[in-house]
């Protein structure tokens, strides 16, 4: 994805997703993280041509729930890392920084 391929509306939604996911990750709100990653990220990624991100979200939604919190967070953090990269590709660097900081906390 490059700046030209992301419409203003998709870019706005990406910024919103990054803020919501960053906030939920900082608060360790696992239920909200799961809902965002399963229900919001995949449709956005598919519309934006972000196939790796869409695939990560899809795999999270169809797998059996992980047995422990640490495993779940590792999977969520992998998805967040890919979302950071999508933000960078879309030229939304502030959103990428927000996500990076949320994972670091």
CSV table of C-alpha atoms in Angstrom, one decimal, residues 2-3 26 28 40 45 49 56 70 76 87 96-97 100:
chain,number,residue,atom,x,y,z
A,2,UNK,CA,1.2,3.5,-0.7
A,3,UNK,CA,-0.1,7.0,-0.1
A,26,UNK,CA,-2.0,-0.2,27.0
A,28,UNK,CA,-4.6,-4.8,28.7
A,40,UNK,CA,-12.5,-4.3,12.6
A,45,UNK,CA,-7.2,-4.7,5.7
A,49,UNK,CA,-5.2,-4.5,0.0
A,56,UNK,CA,-3.2,-12.5,10.5
A,70,UNK,CA,0.9,-14.6,27.2
A,76,UNK,CA,-2.1,-9.8,19.2
A,87,UNK,CA,0.4,2.8,9.1
A,96,UNK,CA,2.6,3.7,13.9
A,97,UNK,CA,4.3,5.4,16.8
A,100,UNK,CA,4.8,0.8,18.8
